[in-house]
Structures are given as structure tokens and as C-alpha cells.
Amino acid sequence: MGDTANSIGDLFDDLSQANSQNGAKVGEVLDRIEDRSLGFLLAVLGLIAALPVIGALPGVSVVVAVLIAMTVGQSFLGRSGLWLPGFLRKQKIDNATFDKALKKSRPVANWIDRHLHKRLTFLVEGQSRRTMAALAAALLGVAMVPLAIIPWGVQAPAVGVLAIGLGLMRRDGLATLLGYAMAGVTVGLAIWFL
């Protein structure tokens, strides 16, 4: 479960190198983020579920919850990256689409790099603390399934997963604390509504 503390901008530079004239293969993209994959994937999955335009679509929160559980589960099995079947790893992302996505995401990545940095690192450094953060993200992911029936119910767990992912990526314990706070809100929502 070892993510490095490189900037997200550095990660985007690595990802752009995975692109070629024929497009980037999903497997090559995952290989580029392998040492940072847990935090990165949790952040991306949390963001997908948190965006009202995407996360509110029927079934999206369930798919995201499954992917979060897979990501955390594989990290506990000692995989440094996310395992996908060969046919999925060979799928190509159109090179123009890939470049456009990276370009549009760059301002957000730069904003995150400016605001998230190493602080309260005792909350994210060390295997036991990283395991605790990953478990919290997995529980938040699972909570999305029953909360999907409540309007805006997945927002708190999704933001929590996003915060934990960013905290792991940037070694920012404050972001991880936000994730834990969202876990508390999620438990409160579950008790109140269910």
C-alpha cells in the first residue's frame, strides 16, 4: 500500500508519457501509477461518486463501491497496482480523448498540489495508519450502496473516499481527517435514514 508523495502534476506528467499515437492502453496507464495507485484510485473513484452529474446516475454508486472494495482488497493482498483482466488492460483510450482529459484536469491537479501537502503525517505514515485509512475508505464505499436510495445520500461517503485518497497520495493527514469526519457523517446518515 505504498503511495509516494510526488505531486499530482508529476503523476499527470507520467500519465501523459503513457500516451502514444495509437492511444494509451489501460494497463500502461495503471502501470504508470502503480506505486501511487491506492491513493490515486480512491481519489478518482471518490470524485466520480461525488460529482452530482455522474454519481447521481442509477447504479454508478454501486459500481464505484465495488471498485473501491476491489482496490482496497487488492492492496491488502500485497498488489502494488490494481489488477484487471488482460482484455481490460489491453483496451485503448483514444489519444485525443486522453490528452483532452489530462489537459482539463491539470488546473484541478495544480490546485490540489497548492493546497494539499505534508502535514499531520503521523495520520498517514506507517503501515497500520495507512491500513486504517484504507479500511475507512472501503467502509465508506460499501456505505454508498444502501445510501444510494436517499437523494444526495452518497455525497458524504464519496467526499470521504476522495479526501482519504488525496491524503494518502500527498501524505496530508488533514485531508485524511476530513475523510474520517465524512465517515462519521455517513454513519449518522445511515442511522438517521435507515
PDB file of N, CA and C in Angstrom, residues 1-81:
ATOM      1  N   MET A   1       0.820  -1.195   0.000  1.00  0.00           N
ATOM      2  CA  MET A   1       0.000   0.000   0.000  1.00  0.00           C
ATOM      3  C   MET A   1       0.856   1.247   0.000  1.00  0.00           C
ATOM      4  N   GLY A   2       1.938   1.274  -0.703  1.00  0.00           N
ATOM      5  CA  GLY A   2       2.841   2.398  -0.609  1.00  0.00           C
ATOM      6  C   GLY A   2       2.691   3.396  -1.725  1.00  0.00           C
ATOM      7  N   ASP A   3       2.029   4.482  -1.460  1.00  0.00           N
ATOM      8  CA  ASP A   3       1.940   5.576  -2.411  1.00  0.00           C
ATOM      9  C   ASP A   3       3.099   6.521  -2.146  1.00  0.00           C
ATOM     10  N   THR A   4       3.629   7.139  -3.181  1.00  0.00           N
ATOM     11  CA  THR A   4       4.684   8.107  -2.975  1.00  0.00           C
ATOM     12  C   THR A   4       4.072   9.484  -2.850  1.00  0.00           C
ATOM     13  N   ALA A   5       4.857  10.426  -2.323  1.00  0.00           N
ATOM     14  CA  ALA A   5       4.325  11.754  -2.041  1.00  0.00           C
ATOM     15  C   ALA A   5       4.561  12.728  -3.183  1.00  0.00           C
ATOM     16  N   ASN A   6       4.809  12.233  -4.395  1.00  0.00           N
ATOM     17  CA  ASN A   6       5.001  13.123  -5.539  1.00  0.00           C
ATOM     18  C   ASN A   6       3.763  13.976  -5.745  1.00  0.00           C
ATOM     19  N   SER A   7       3.944  15.096  -6.443  1.00  0.00           N
ATOM     20  CA  SER A   7       2.800  15.959  -6.716  1.00  0.00           C
ATOM     21  C   SER A   7       1.891  15.274  -7.729  1.00  0.00           C
ATOM     22  N   ILE A   8       0.655  15.729  -7.749  1.00  0.00           N
ATOM     23  CA  ILE A   8      -0.291  15.189  -8.718  1.00  0.00           C
ATOM     24  C   ILE A   8       0.104  15.643 -10.118  1.00  0.00           C
ATOM     25  N   GLY A   9       0.703  16.823 -10.220  1.00  0.00           N
ATOM     26  CA  GLY A   9       1.235  17.286 -11.504  1.00  0.00           C
ATOM     27  C   GLY A   9       2.278  16.328 -12.049  1.00  0.00           C
ATOM     28  N   ASP A  10       3.169  15.824 -11.167  1.00  0.00           N
ATOM     29  CA  ASP A  10       4.163  14.826 -11.587  1.00  0.00           C
ATOM     30  C   ASP A  10       3.482  13.561 -12.094  1.00  0.00           C
ATOM     31  N   LEU A  11       2.427  13.173 -11.406  1.00  0.00           N
ATOM     32  CA  LEU A  11       1.678  11.984 -11.813  1.00  0.00           C
ATOM     33  C   LEU A  11       1.071  12.193 -13.200  1.00  0.00           C
ATOM     34  N   PHE A  12       0.524  13.370 -13.456  1.00  0.00           N
ATOM     35  CA  PHE A  12      -0.046  13.669 -14.767  1.00  0.00           C
ATOM     36  C   PHE A  12       1.035  13.642 -15.845  1.00  0.00           C
ATOM     37  N   ASP A  13       2.245  14.117 -15.510  1.00  0.00           N
ATOM     38  CA  ASP A  13       3.359  14.041 -16.468  1.00  0.00           C
ATOM     39  C   ASP A  13       3.659  12.589 -16.819  1.00  0.00           C
ATOM     40  N   ASP A  14       3.661  11.726 -15.790  1.00  0.00           N
ATOM     41  CA  ASP A  14       3.890  10.296 -16.032  1.00  0.00           C
ATOM     42  C   ASP A  14       2.787   9.710 -16.909  1.00  0.00           C
ATOM     43  N   LEU A  15       1.549  10.095 -16.628  1.00  0.00           N
ATOM     44  CA  LEU A  15       0.427   9.571 -17.400  1.00  0.00           C
ATOM     45  C   LEU A  15       0.497  10.013 -18.855  1.00  0.00           C
ATOM     46  N   SER A  16       0.913  11.259 -19.097  1.00  0.00           N
ATOM     47  CA  SER A  16       0.984  11.737 -20.484  1.00  0.00           C
ATOM     48  C   SER A  16       2.028  10.964 -21.279  1.00  0.00           C
ATOM     49  N   GLN A  17       3.044  10.419 -20.594  1.00  0.00           N
ATOM     50  CA  GLN A  17       4.056   9.613 -21.280  1.00  0.00           C
ATOM     51  C   GLN A  17       3.520   8.248 -21.687  1.00  0.00           C
ATOM     52  N   ALA A  18       2.423   7.815 -21.042  1.00  0.00           N
ATOM     53  CA  ALA A  18       1.817   6.520 -21.402  1.00  0.00           C
ATOM     54  C   ALA A  18       1.061   6.618 -22.716  1.00  0.00           C
ATOM     55  N   ASN A  19       0.768   7.844 -23.143  1.00  0.00           N
ATOM     56  CA  ASN A  19       0.005   8.046 -24.374  1.00  0.00           C
ATOM     57  C   ASN A  19       0.927   7.912 -25.580  1.00  0.00           C
ATOM     58  N   SER A  20       0.410   7.375 -26.650  1.00  0.00           N
ATOM     59  CA  SER A  20       1.180   7.233 -27.888  1.00  0.00           C
ATOM     60  C   SER A  20       0.279   7.630 -29.047  1.00  0.00           C
ATOM     61  N   GLN A  21       0.803   7.547 -30.265  1.00  0.00           N
ATOM     62  CA  GLN A  21      -0.021   7.895 -31.429  1.00  0.00           C
ATOM     63  C   GLN A  21      -1.245   7.007 -31.534  1.00  0.00           C
ATOM     64  N   ASN A  22      -1.103   5.758 -31.115  1.00  0.00           N
ATOM     65  CA  ASN A  22      -2.213   4.807 -31.211  1.00  0.00           C
ATOM     66  C   ASN A  22      -3.129   4.841 -29.991  1.00  0.00           C
ATOM     67  N   GLY A  23      -2.839   5.698 -29.035  1.00  0.00           N
ATOM     68  CA  GLY A  23      -3.636   5.770 -27.812  1.00  0.00           C
ATOM     69  C   GLY A  23      -2.958   5.029 -26.677  1.00  0.00           C
ATOM     70  N   ALA A  24      -3.443   5.263 -25.484  1.00  0.00           N
ATOM     71  CA  ALA A  24      -2.870   4.642 -24.289  1.00  0.00           C
ATOM     72  C   ALA A  24      -3.682   3.408 -23.919  1.00  0.00           C
ATOM     73  N   LYS A  25      -2.991   2.329 -23.600  1.00  0.00           N
ATOM     74  CA  LYS A  25      -3.677   1.133 -23.112  1.00  0.00           C
ATOM     75  C   LYS A  25      -3.969   1.325 -21.627  1.00  0.00           C
ATOM     76  N   VAL A  26      -5.102   0.808 -21.181  1.00  0.00           N
ATOM     77  CA  VAL A  26      -5.495   0.915 -19.781  1.00  0.00           C
ATOM     78  C   VAL A  26      -4.405   0.339 -18.882  1.00  0.00           C
ATOM     79  N   GLY A  27      -3.834  -0.796 -19.274  1.00  0.00           N
ATOM     80  CA  GLY A  27      -2.772  -1.427 -18.488  1.00  0.00           C
ATOM     81  C   GLY A  27      -1.545  -0.547 -18.354  1.00  0.00           C
ATOM     82  N   GLU A  28      -1.167   0.153 -19.428  1.00  0.00           N
ATOM     83  CA  GLU A  28       0.002   1.040 -19.382  1.00  0.00           C
ATOM     84  C   GLU A  28      -0.244   2.217 -18.448  1.00  0.00           C
ATOM     85  N   VAL A  29      -1.472   2.734 -18.475  1.00  0.00           N
ATOM     86  CA  VAL A  29      -1.817   3.844 -17.580  1.00  0.00           C
ATOM     87  C   VAL A  29      -1.720   3.377 -16.126  1.00  0.00           C
ATOM     88  N   LEU A  30      -2.276   2.200 -15.826  1.00  0.00           N
ATOM     89  CA  LEU A  30      -2.217   1.665 -14.464  1.00  0.00           C
ATOM     90  C   LEU A  30      -0.772   1.400 -14.034  1.00  0.00           C
ATOM     91  N   ASP A  31       0.062   0.937 -14.970  1.00  0.00           N
ATOM     92  CA  ASP A  31       1.461   0.690 -14.641  1.00  0.00           C
ATOM     93  C   ASP A  31       2.184   1.987 -14.273  1.00  0.00           C
ATOM     94  N   ARG A  32       1.812   3.079 -14.917  1.00  0.00           N
ATOM     95  CA  ARG A  32       2.442   4.382 -14.638  1.00  0.00           C
ATOM     96  C   ARG A  32       2.129   4.869 -13.223  1.00  0.00           C
ATOM     97  N   ILE A  33       0.944   4.517 -12.710  1.00  0.00           N
ATOM     98  CA  ILE A  33       0.564   4.992 -11.382  1.00  0.00           C
ATOM     99  C   ILE A  33       0.724   3.919 -10.314  1.00  0.00           C
ATOM    100  N   GLU A  34       1.382   2.812 -10.655  1.00  0.00           N
ATOM    101  CA  GLU A  34       1.405   1.647  -9.779  1.00  0.00           C
ATOM    102  C   GLU A  34       1.823   1.960  -8.354  1.00  0.00           C
ATOM    103  N   ASP A  35       2.908   2.727  -8.169  1.00  0.00           N
ATOM    104  CA  ASP A  35       3.366   2.973  -6.803  1.00  0.00           C
ATOM    105  C   ASP A  35       2.513   4.003  -6.064  1.00  0.00           C
ATOM    106  N   ARG A  36       1.610   4.657  -6.769  1.00  0.00           N
ATOM    107  CA  ARG A  36       0.724   5.639  -6.147  1.00  0.00           C
ATOM    108  C   ARG A  36      -0.733   5.238  -6.308  1.00  0.00           C
ATOM    109  N   SER A  37      -0.963   3.991  -6.701  1.00  0.00           N
ATOM    110  CA  SER A  37      -2.293   3.623  -7.182  1.00  0.00           C
ATOM    111  C   SER A  37      -3.378   3.643  -6.125  1.00  0.00           C
ATOM    112  N   LEU A  38      -3.112   3.260  -4.887  1.00  0.00           N
ATOM    113  CA  LEU A  38      -4.195   3.208  -3.900  1.00  0.00           C
ATOM    114  C   LEU A  38      -4.804   4.591  -3.691  1.00  0.00           C
ATOM    115  N   GLY A  39      -3.975   5.567  -3.337  1.00  0.00           N
ATOM    116  CA  GLY A  39      -4.490   6.914  -3.114  1.00  0.00           C
ATOM    117  C   GLY A  39      -5.111   7.505  -4.366  1.00  0.00           C
ATOM    118  N   PHE A  40      -4.448   7.317  -5.501  1.00  0.00           N
ATOM    119  CA  PHE A  40      -4.943   7.867  -6.768  1.00  0.00           C
ATOM    120  C   PHE A  40      -6.293   7.273  -7.122  1.00  0.00           C
ATOM    121  N   LEU A  41      -6.394   5.950  -7.084  1.00  0.00           N
ATOM    122  CA  LEU A  41      -7.651   5.302  -7.468  1.00  0.00           C
ATOM    123  C   LEU A  41      -8.784   5.647  -6.511  1.00  0.00           C
ATOM    124  N   LEU A  42      -8.487   5.704  -5.214  1.00  0.00           N
ATOM    125  CA  LEU A  42      -9.524   6.092  -4.260  1.00  0.00           C
ATOM    126  C   LEU A  42     -10.000   7.519  -4.542  1.00  0.00           C
ATOM    127  N   ALA A  43      -9.050   8.418  -4.828  1.00  0.00           N
ATOM    128  CA  ALA A  43      -9.415   9.803  -5.120  1.00  0.00           C
ATOM    129  C   ALA A  43     -10.290   9.887  -6.369  1.00  0.00           C
ATOM    130  N   VAL A  44      -9.903   9.165  -7.413  1.00  0.00           N
ATOM    131  CA  VAL A  44     -10.681   9.196  -8.662  1.00  0.00           C
ATOM    132  C   VAL A  44     -12.074   8.606  -8.448  1.00  0.00           C
ATOM    133  N   LEU A  45     -12.143   7.472  -7.771  1.00  0.00           N
ATOM    134  CA  LEU A  45     -13.447   6.840  -7.537  1.00  0.00           C
ATOM    135  C   LEU A  45     -14.331   7.706  -6.648  1.00  0.00           C
ATOM    136  N   GLY A  46     -13.739   8.313  -5.614  1.00  0.00           N
ATOM    137  CA  GLY A  46     -14.499   9.212  -4.757  1.00  0.00           C
ATOM    138  C   GLY A  46     -15.026  10.408  -5.534  1.00  0.00           C
ATOM    139  N   LEU A  47     -14.189  10.943  -6.420  1.00  0.00           N
ATOM    140  CA  LEU A  47     -14.599  12.094  -7.227  1.00  0.00           C
ATOM    141  C   LEU A  47     -15.752  11.730  -8.159  1.00  0.00           C
ATOM    142  N   ILE A  48     -15.663  10.558  -8.783  1.00  0.00           N
ATOM    143  CA  ILE A  48     -16.742  10.112  -9.688  1.00  0.00           C
ATOM    144  C   ILE A  48     -18.071  10.053  -8.942  1.00  0.00           C
ATOM    145  N   ALA A  49     -18.057   9.463  -7.748  1.00  0.00           N
ATOM    146  CA  ALA A  49     -19.294   9.331  -6.985  1.00  0.00           C
ATOM    147  C   ALA A  49     -19.763  10.673  -6.426  1.00  0.00           C
ATOM    148  N   ALA A  50     -18.829  11.585  -6.139  1.00  0.00           N
ATOM    149  CA  ALA A  50     -19.182  12.871  -5.536  1.00  0.00           C
ATOM    150  C   ALA A  50     -19.768  13.850  -6.546  1.00  0.00           C
ATOM    151  N   LEU A  51     -19.404  13.711  -7.820  1.00  0.00           N
ATOM    152  CA  LEU A  51     -19.922  14.629  -8.836  1.00  0.00           C
ATOM    153  C   LEU A  51     -21.402  14.357  -9.072  1.00  0.00           C
ATOM    154  N   PRO A  52     -22.274  15.333  -8.812  1.00  0.00           N
ATOM    155  CA  PRO A  52     -23.719  15.096  -8.950  1.00  0.00           C
ATOM    156  C   PRO A  52     -24.125  14.630 -10.342  1.00  0.00           C
ATOM    157  N   VAL A  53     -23.452  15.123 -11.374  1.00  0.00           N
ATOM    158  CA  VAL A  53     -23.813  14.772 -12.747  1.00  0.00           C
ATOM    159  C   VAL A  53     -23.581  13.287 -13.016  1.00  0.00           C
ATOM    160  N   ILE A  54     -22.519  12.730 -12.423  1.00  0.00           N
ATOM    161  CA  ILE A  54     -22.178  11.324 -12.664  1.00  0.00           C
ATOM    162  C   ILE A  54     -22.683  10.440 -11.530  1.00  0.00           C
ATOM    163  N   GLY A  55     -22.377  10.822 -10.301  1.00  0.00           N
ATOM    164  CA  GLY A  55     -22.696   9.993  -9.146  1.00  0.00           C
ATOM    165  C   GLY A  55     -24.176   9.756  -8.936  1.00  0.00           C
ATOM    166  N   ALA A  56     -25.020  10.675  -9.434  1.00  0.00           N
ATOM    167  CA  ALA A  56     -26.467  10.527  -9.248  1.00  0.00           C
ATOM    168  C   ALA A  56     -27.093   9.564 -10.253  1.00  0.00           C
ATOM    169  N   LEU A  57     -26.342   9.154 -11.274  1.00  0.00           N
ATOM    170  CA  LEU A  57     -26.880   8.215 -12.255  1.00  0.00           C
ATOM    171  C   LEU A  57     -27.155   6.870 -11.587  1.00  0.00           C
ATOM    172  N   PRO A  58     -28.256   6.234 -11.911  1.00  0.00           N
ATOM    173  CA  PRO A  58     -28.592   4.953 -11.287  1.00  0.00           C
ATOM    174  C   PRO A  58     -27.493   3.915 -11.490  1.00  0.00           C
ATOM    175  N   GLY A  59     -27.100   3.287 -10.417  1.00  0.00           N
ATOM    176  CA  GLY A  59     -26.109   2.209 -10.482  1.00  0.00           C
ATOM    177  C   GLY A  59     -24.666   2.648 -10.367  1.00  0.00           C
ATOM    178  N   VAL A  60     -24.377   3.928 -10.572  1.00  0.00           N
ATOM    179  CA  VAL A  60     -22.986   4.385 -10.541  1.00  0.00           C
ATOM    180  C   VAL A  60     -22.381   4.181  -9.153  1.00  0.00           C
ATOM    181  N   SER A  61     -23.133   4.531  -8.104  1.00  0.00           N
ATOM    182  CA  SER A  61     -22.583   4.398  -6.757  1.00  0.00           C
ATOM    183  C   SER A  61     -22.294   2.935  -6.403  1.00  0.00           C
ATOM    184  N   VAL A  62     -23.105   2.019  -6.919  1.00  0.00           N
ATOM    185  CA  VAL A  62     -22.874   0.591  -6.660  1.00  0.00           C
ATOM    186  C   VAL A  62     -21.591   0.132  -7.362  1.00  0.00           C
ATOM    187  N   VAL A  63     -21.422   0.539  -8.624  1.00  0.00           N
ATOM    188  CA  VAL A  63     -20.200   0.181  -9.369  1.00  0.00           C
ATOM    189  C   VAL A  63     -18.975   0.772  -8.680  1.00  0.00           C
ATOM    190  N   VAL A  64     -19.065   2.039  -8.268  1.00  0.00           N
ATOM    191  CA  VAL A  64     -17.945   2.687  -7.581  1.00  0.00           C
ATOM    192  C   VAL A  64     -17.636   1.963  -6.274  1.00  0.00           C
ATOM    193  N   ALA A  65     -18.677   1.578  -5.532  1.00  0.00           N
ATOM    194  CA  ALA A  65     -18.468   0.859  -4.272  1.00  0.00           C
ATOM    195  C   ALA A  65     -17.713  -0.446  -4.501  1.00  0.00           C
ATOM    196  N   VAL A  66     -18.084  -1.184  -5.542  1.00  0.00           N
ATOM    197  CA  VAL A  66     -17.403  -2.444  -5.872  1.00  0.00           C
ATOM    198  C   VAL A  66     -15.939  -2.180  -6.229  1.00  0.00           C
ATOM    199  N   LEU A  67     -15.702  -1.133  -7.028  1.00  0.00           N
ATOM    200  CA  LEU A  67     -14.325  -0.802  -7.425  1.00  0.00           C
ATOM    201  C   LEU A  67     -13.478  -0.362  -6.231  1.00  0.00           C
ATOM    202  N   ILE A  68     -14.080   0.378  -5.299  1.00  0.00           N
ATOM    203  CA  ILE A  68     -13.354   0.778  -4.089  1.00  0.00           C
ATOM    204  C   ILE A  68     -12.975  -0.462  -3.283  1.00  0.00           C
ATOM    205  N   ALA A  69     -13.937  -1.367  -3.100  1.00  0.00           N
ATOM    206  CA  ALA A  69     -13.666  -2.599  -2.348  1.00  0.00           C
ATOM    207  C   ALA A  69     -12.571  -3.425  -3.029  1.00  0.00           C
ATOM    208  N   MET A  70     -12.628  -3.523  -4.373  1.00  0.00           N
ATOM    209  CA  MET A  70     -11.588  -4.253  -5.120  1.00  0.00           C
ATOM    210  C   MET A  70     -10.219  -3.609  -4.934  1.00  0.00           C
ATOM    211  N   THR A  71     -10.175  -2.286  -5.028  1.00  0.00           N
ATOM    212  CA  THR A  71      -8.911  -1.560  -4.915  1.00  0.00           C
ATOM    213  C   THR A  71      -8.287  -1.780  -3.541  1.00  0.00           C
ATOM    214  N   VAL A  72      -9.085  -1.606  -2.491  1.00  0.00           N
ATOM    215  CA  VAL A  72      -8.571  -1.781  -1.128  1.00  0.00           C
ATOM    216  C   VAL A  72      -8.214  -3.245  -0.887  1.00  0.00           C
ATOM    217  N   GLY A  73      -9.091  -4.151  -1.323  1.00  0.00           N
ATOM    218  CA  GLY A  73      -8.824  -5.579  -1.129  1.00  0.00           C
ATOM    219  C   GLY A  73      -7.531  -6.020  -1.788  1.00  0.00           C
ATOM    220  N   GLN A  74      -7.283  -5.561  -3.012  1.00  0.00           N
ATOM    221  CA  GLN A  74      -6.053  -5.947  -3.709  1.00  0.00           C
ATOM    222  C   GLN A  74      -4.828  -5.348  -3.046  1.00  0.00           C
ATOM    223  N   SER A  75      -4.972  -4.147  -2.475  1.00  0.00           N
ATOM    224  CA  SER A  75      -3.819  -3.555  -1.784  1.00  0.00           C
ATOM    225  C   SER A  75      -3.476  -4.377  -0.548  1.00  0.00           C
ATOM    226  N   PHE A  76      -4.494  -4.941   0.131  1.00  0.00           N
ATOM    227  CA  PHE A  76      -4.235  -5.787   1.291  1.00  0.00           C
ATOM    228  C   PHE A  76      -3.594  -7.116   0.901  1.00  0.00           C
ATOM    229  N   LEU A  77      -3.818  -7.534  -0.321  1.00  0.00           N
ATOM    230  CA  LEU A  77      -3.202  -8.777  -0.800  1.00  0.00           C
ATOM    231  C   LEU A  77      -1.772  -8.558  -1.279  1.00  0.00           C
ATOM    232  N   GLY A  78      -1.296  -7.324  -1.142  1.00  0.00           N
ATOM    233  CA  GLY A  78       0.093  -7.035  -1.483  1.00  0.00           C
ATOM    234  C   GLY A  78       0.325  -6.578  -2.901  1.00  0.00           C
ATOM    235  N   ARG A  79      -0.732  -6.388  -3.665  1.00  0.00           N
ATOM    236  CA  ARG A  79      -0.562  -5.893  -5.031  1.00  0.00           C
ATOM    237  C   ARG A  79      -0.256  -4.412  -4.960  1.00  0.00           C
ATOM    238  N   SER A  80       0.754  -3.979  -5.715  1.00  0.00           N
ATOM    239  CA  SER A  80       1.092  -2.557  -5.709  1.00  0.00           C
ATOM    240  C   SER A  80       0.243  -1.763  -6.688  1.00  0.00           C
ATOM    241  N   GLY A  81      -0.479  -2.444  -7.555  1.00  0.00           N
ATOM    242  CA  GLY A  81      -1.356  -1.763  -8.501  1.00  0.00           C
ATOM    243  C   GLY A  81      -2.678  -2.502  -8.563  1.00  0.00           C
TER     244      GLY A  81
END
